CSV table of N, CA and C in Angstrom, one decimal:
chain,number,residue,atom,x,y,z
A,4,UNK,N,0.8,-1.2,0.0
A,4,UNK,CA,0.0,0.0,0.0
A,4,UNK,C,0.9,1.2,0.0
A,5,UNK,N,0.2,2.0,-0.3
A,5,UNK,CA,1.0,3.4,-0.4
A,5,UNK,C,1.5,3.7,0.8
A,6,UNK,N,1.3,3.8,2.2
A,6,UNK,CA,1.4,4.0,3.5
A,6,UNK,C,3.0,3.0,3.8
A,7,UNK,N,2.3,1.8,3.3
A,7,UNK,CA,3.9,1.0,3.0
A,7,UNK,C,5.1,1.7,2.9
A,8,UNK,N,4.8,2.2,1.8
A,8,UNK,CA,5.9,2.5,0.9
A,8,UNK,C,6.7,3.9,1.5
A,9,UNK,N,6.0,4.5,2.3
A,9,UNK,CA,6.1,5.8,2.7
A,9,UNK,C,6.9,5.1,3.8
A,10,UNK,N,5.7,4.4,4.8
A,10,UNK,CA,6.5,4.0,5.8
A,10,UNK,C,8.3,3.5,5.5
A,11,UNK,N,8.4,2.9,4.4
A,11,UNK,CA,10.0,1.9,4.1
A,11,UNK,C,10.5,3.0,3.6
A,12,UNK,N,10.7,4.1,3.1
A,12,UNK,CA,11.1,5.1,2.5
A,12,UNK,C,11.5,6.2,4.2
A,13,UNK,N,10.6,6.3,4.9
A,13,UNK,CA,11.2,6.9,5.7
A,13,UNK,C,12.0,6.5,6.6
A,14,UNK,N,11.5,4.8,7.1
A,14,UNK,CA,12.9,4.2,7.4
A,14,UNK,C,14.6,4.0,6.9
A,15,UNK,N,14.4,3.4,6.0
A,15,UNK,CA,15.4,4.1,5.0
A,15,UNK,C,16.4,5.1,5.1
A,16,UNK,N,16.2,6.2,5.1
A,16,UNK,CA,16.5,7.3,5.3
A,16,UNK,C,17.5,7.0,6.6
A,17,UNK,N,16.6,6.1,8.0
A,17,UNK,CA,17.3,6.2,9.1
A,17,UNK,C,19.1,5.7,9.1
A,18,UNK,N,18.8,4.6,7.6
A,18,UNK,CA,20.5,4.0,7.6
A,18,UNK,C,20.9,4.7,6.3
A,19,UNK,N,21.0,6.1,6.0
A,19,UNK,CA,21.3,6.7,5.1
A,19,UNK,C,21.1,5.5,3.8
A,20,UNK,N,20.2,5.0,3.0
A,20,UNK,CA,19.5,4.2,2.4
A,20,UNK,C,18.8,4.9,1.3
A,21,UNK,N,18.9,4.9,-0.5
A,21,UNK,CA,18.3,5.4,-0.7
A,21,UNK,C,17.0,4.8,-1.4
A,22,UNK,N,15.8,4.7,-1.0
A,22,UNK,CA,15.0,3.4,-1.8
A,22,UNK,C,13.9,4.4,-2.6
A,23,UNK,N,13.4,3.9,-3.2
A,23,UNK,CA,12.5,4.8,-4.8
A,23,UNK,C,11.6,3.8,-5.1
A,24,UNK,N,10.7,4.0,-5.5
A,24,UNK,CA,9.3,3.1,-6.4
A,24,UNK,C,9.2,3.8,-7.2
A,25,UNK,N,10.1,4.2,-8.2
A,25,UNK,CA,9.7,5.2,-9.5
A,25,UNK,C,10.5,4.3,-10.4
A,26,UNK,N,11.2,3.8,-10.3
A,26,UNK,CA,11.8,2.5,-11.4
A,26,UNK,C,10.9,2.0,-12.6
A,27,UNK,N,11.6,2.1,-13.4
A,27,UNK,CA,10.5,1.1,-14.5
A,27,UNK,C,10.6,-0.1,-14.1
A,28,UNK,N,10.0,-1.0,-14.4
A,28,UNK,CA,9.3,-3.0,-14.3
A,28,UNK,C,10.2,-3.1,-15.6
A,29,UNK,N,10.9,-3.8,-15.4
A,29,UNK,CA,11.4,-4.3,-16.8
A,29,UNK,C,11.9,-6.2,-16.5
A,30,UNK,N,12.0,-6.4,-17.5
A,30,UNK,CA,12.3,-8.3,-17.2
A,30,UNK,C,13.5,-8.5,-16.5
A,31,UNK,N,12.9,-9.1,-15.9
A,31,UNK,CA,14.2,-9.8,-14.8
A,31,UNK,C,14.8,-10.9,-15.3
A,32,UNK,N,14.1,-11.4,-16.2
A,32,UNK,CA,14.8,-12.9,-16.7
A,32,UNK,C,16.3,-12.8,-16.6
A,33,UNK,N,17.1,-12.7,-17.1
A,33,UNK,CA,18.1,-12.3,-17.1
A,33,UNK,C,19.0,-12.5,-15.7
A,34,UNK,N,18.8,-11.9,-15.1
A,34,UNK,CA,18.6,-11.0,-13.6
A,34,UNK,C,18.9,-12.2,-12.3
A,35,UNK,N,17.5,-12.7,-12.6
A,35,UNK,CA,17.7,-14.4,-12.1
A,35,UNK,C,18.1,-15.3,-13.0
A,36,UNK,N,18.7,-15.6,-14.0
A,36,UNK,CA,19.4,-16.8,-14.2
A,36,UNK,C,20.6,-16.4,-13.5
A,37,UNK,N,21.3,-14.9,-13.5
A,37,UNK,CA,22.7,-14.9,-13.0
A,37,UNK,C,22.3,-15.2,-11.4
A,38,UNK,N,21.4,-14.9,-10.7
A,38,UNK,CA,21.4,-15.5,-9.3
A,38,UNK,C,21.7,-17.2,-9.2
A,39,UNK,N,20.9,-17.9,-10.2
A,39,UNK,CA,20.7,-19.3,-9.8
A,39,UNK,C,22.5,-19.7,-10.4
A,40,UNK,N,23.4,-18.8,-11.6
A,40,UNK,CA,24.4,-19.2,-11.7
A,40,UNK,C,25.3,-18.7,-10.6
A,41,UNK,N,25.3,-17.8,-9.7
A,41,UNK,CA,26.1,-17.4,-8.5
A,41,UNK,C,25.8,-18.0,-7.2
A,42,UNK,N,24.8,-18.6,-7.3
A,42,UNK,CA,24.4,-19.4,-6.1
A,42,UNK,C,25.3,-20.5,-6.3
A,43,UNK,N,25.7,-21.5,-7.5
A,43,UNK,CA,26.2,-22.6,-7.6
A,43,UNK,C,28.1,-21.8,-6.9
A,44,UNK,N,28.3,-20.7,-6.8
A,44,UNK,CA,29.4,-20.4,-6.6
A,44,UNK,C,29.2,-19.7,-5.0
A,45,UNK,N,28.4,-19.9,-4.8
A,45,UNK,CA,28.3,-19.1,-3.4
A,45,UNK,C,28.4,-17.7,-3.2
A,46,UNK,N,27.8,-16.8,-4.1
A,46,UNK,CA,28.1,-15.4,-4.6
A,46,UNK,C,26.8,-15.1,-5.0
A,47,UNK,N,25.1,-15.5,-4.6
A,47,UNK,CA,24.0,-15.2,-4.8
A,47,UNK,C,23.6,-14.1,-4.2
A,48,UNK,N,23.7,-14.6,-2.8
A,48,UNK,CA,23.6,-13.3,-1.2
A,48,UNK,C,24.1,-11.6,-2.3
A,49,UNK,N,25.3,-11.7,-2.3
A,49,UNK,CA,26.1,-10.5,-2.8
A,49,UNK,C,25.7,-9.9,-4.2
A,50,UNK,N,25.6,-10.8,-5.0
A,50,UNK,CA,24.4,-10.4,-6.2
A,50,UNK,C,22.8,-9.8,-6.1
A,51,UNK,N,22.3,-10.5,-5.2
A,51,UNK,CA,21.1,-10.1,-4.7
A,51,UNK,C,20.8,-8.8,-3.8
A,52,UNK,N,21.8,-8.5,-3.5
A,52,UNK,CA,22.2,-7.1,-2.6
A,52,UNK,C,22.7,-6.2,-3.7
A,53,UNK,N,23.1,-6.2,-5.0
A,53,UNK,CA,23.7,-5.6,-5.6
A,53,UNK,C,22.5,-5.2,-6.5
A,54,UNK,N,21.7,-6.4,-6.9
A,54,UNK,CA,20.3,-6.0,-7.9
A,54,UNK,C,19.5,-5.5,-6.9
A,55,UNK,N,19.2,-5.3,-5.9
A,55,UNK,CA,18.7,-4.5,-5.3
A,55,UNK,C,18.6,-3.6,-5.0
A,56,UNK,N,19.8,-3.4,-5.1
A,56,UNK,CA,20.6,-1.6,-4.6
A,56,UNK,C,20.5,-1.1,-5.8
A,57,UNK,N,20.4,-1.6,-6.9
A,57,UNK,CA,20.2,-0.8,-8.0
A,57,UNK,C,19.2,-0.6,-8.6
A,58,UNK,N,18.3,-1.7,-8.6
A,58,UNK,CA,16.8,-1.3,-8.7
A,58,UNK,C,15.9,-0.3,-8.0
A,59,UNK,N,16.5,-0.6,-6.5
A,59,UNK,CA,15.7,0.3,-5.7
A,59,UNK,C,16.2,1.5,-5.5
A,60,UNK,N,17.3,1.6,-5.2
A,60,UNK,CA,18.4,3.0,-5.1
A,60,UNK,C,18.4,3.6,-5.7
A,61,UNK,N,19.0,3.4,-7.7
A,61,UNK,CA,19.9,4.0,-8.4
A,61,UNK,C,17.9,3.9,-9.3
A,62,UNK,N,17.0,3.3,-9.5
A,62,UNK,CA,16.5,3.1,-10.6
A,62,UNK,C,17.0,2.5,-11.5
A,63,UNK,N,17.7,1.5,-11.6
A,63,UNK,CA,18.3,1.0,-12.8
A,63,UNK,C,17.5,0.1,-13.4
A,64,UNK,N,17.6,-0.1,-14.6
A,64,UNK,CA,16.9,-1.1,-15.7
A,64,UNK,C,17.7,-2.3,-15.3
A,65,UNK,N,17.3,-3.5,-14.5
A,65,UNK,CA,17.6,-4.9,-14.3
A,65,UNK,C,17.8,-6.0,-15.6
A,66,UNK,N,16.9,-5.1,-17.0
A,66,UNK,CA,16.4,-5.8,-18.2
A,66,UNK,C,17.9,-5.3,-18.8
A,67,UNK,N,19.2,-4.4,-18.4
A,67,UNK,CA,20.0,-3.9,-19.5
A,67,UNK,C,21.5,-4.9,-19.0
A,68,UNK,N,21.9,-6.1,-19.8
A,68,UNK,CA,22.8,-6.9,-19.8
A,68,UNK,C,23.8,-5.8,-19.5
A,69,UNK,N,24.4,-4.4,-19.7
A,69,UNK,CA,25.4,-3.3,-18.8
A,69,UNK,C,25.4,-3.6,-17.6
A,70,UNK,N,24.0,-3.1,-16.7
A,70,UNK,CA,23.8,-3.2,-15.4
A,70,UNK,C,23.9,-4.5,-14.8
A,71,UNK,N,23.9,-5.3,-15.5
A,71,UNK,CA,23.3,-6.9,-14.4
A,71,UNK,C,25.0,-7.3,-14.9
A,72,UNK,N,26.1,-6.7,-16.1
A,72,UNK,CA,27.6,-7.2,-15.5
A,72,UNK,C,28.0,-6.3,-14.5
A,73,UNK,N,28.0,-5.2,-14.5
A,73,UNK,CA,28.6,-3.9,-13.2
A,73,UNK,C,27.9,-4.5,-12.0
A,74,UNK,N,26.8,-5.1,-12.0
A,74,UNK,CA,26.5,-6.0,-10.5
A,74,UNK,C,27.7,-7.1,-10.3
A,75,UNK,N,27.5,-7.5,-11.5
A,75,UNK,CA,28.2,-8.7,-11.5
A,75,UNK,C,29.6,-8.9,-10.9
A,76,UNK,N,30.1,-7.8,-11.5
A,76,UNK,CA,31.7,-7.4,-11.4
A,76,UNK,C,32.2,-7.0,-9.5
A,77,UNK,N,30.5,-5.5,-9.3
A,77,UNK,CA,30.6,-5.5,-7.9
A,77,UNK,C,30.8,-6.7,-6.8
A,78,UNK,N,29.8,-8.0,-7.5
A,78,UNK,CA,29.8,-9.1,-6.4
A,78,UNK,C,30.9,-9.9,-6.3
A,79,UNK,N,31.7,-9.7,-6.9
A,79,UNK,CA,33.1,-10.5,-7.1
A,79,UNK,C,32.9,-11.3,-8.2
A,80,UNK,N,32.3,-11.7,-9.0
A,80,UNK,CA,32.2,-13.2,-10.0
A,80,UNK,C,32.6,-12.2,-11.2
A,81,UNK,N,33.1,-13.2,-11.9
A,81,UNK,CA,33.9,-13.1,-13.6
A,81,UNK,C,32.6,-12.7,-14.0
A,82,UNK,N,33.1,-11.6,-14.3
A,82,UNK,CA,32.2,-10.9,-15.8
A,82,UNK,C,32.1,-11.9,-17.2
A,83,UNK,N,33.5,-12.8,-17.3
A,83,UNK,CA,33.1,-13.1,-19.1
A,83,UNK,C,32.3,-14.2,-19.1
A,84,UNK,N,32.5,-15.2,-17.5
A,84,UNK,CA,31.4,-16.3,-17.1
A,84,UNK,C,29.9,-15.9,-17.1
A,85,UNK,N,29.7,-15.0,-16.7
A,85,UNK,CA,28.4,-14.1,-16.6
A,85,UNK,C,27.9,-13.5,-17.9
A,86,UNK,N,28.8,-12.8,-19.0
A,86,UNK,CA,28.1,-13.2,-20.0
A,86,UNK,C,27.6,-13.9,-20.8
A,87,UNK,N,28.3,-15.1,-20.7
A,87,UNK,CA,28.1,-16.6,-21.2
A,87,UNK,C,27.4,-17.4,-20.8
A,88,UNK,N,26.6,-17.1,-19.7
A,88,UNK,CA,25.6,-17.4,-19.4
A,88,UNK,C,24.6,-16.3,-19.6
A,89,UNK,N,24.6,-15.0,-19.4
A,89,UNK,CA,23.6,-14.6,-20.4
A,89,UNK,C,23.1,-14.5,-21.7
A,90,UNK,N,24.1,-15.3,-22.6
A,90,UNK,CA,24.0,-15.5,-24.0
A,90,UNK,C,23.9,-17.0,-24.6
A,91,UNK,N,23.7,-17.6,-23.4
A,91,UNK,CA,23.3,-19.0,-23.1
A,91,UNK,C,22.3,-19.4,-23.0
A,92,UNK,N,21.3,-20.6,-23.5
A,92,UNK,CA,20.3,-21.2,-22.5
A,92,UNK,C,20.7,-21.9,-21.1
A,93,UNK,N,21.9,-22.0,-20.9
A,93,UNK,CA,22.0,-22.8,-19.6
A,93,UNK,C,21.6,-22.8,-18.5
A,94,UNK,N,21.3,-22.0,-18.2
A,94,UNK,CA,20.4,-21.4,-17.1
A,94,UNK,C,18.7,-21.2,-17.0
């Protein structure tokens, strides 16, 4: 609910946090295959904090293969493994 949202927004704030609901919805597909490939490495947790902070934080497009490697690269895992699986069915 809107009240929600206010309320997590002004918590937020308390751990200098920046969170937004103005983001576009764009496909996550992507997004989650690299979680289910970083989990097999133990590097999910850290990915999942990284698409989050960017979705919610920064606004970023989760649909733009740019953003979901600069996560990637943040969480520690090989970028060129990461694109090879997004240019893969493997996942």
């Amino acid at each position: 609910t809107e009240l929600d949202m206010l309320h997590l927004k002004h918590e937020s704030k308390k751990y200098n946090i920046k969170y937004s609901f103005e983001g576009a919805l764009t496909n996550t597909r992507d997004s989650m295959r690299l979680v289910l490939w970083a989990q097999t490495l133990g590097k999910n947790e850290e990915l999942m904090t990284g698409l989050g902070a960017r979705h919610f934080g920064e606004d970023a497009l989760l649909g733009e293969h740019r953003v979901l490697l600069e996560v990637v690269q943040e969480a520690g895992l090989d970028v060129e493994e990461a694109r090879r699986v997004l240019y893969s069915n493997d996942w």
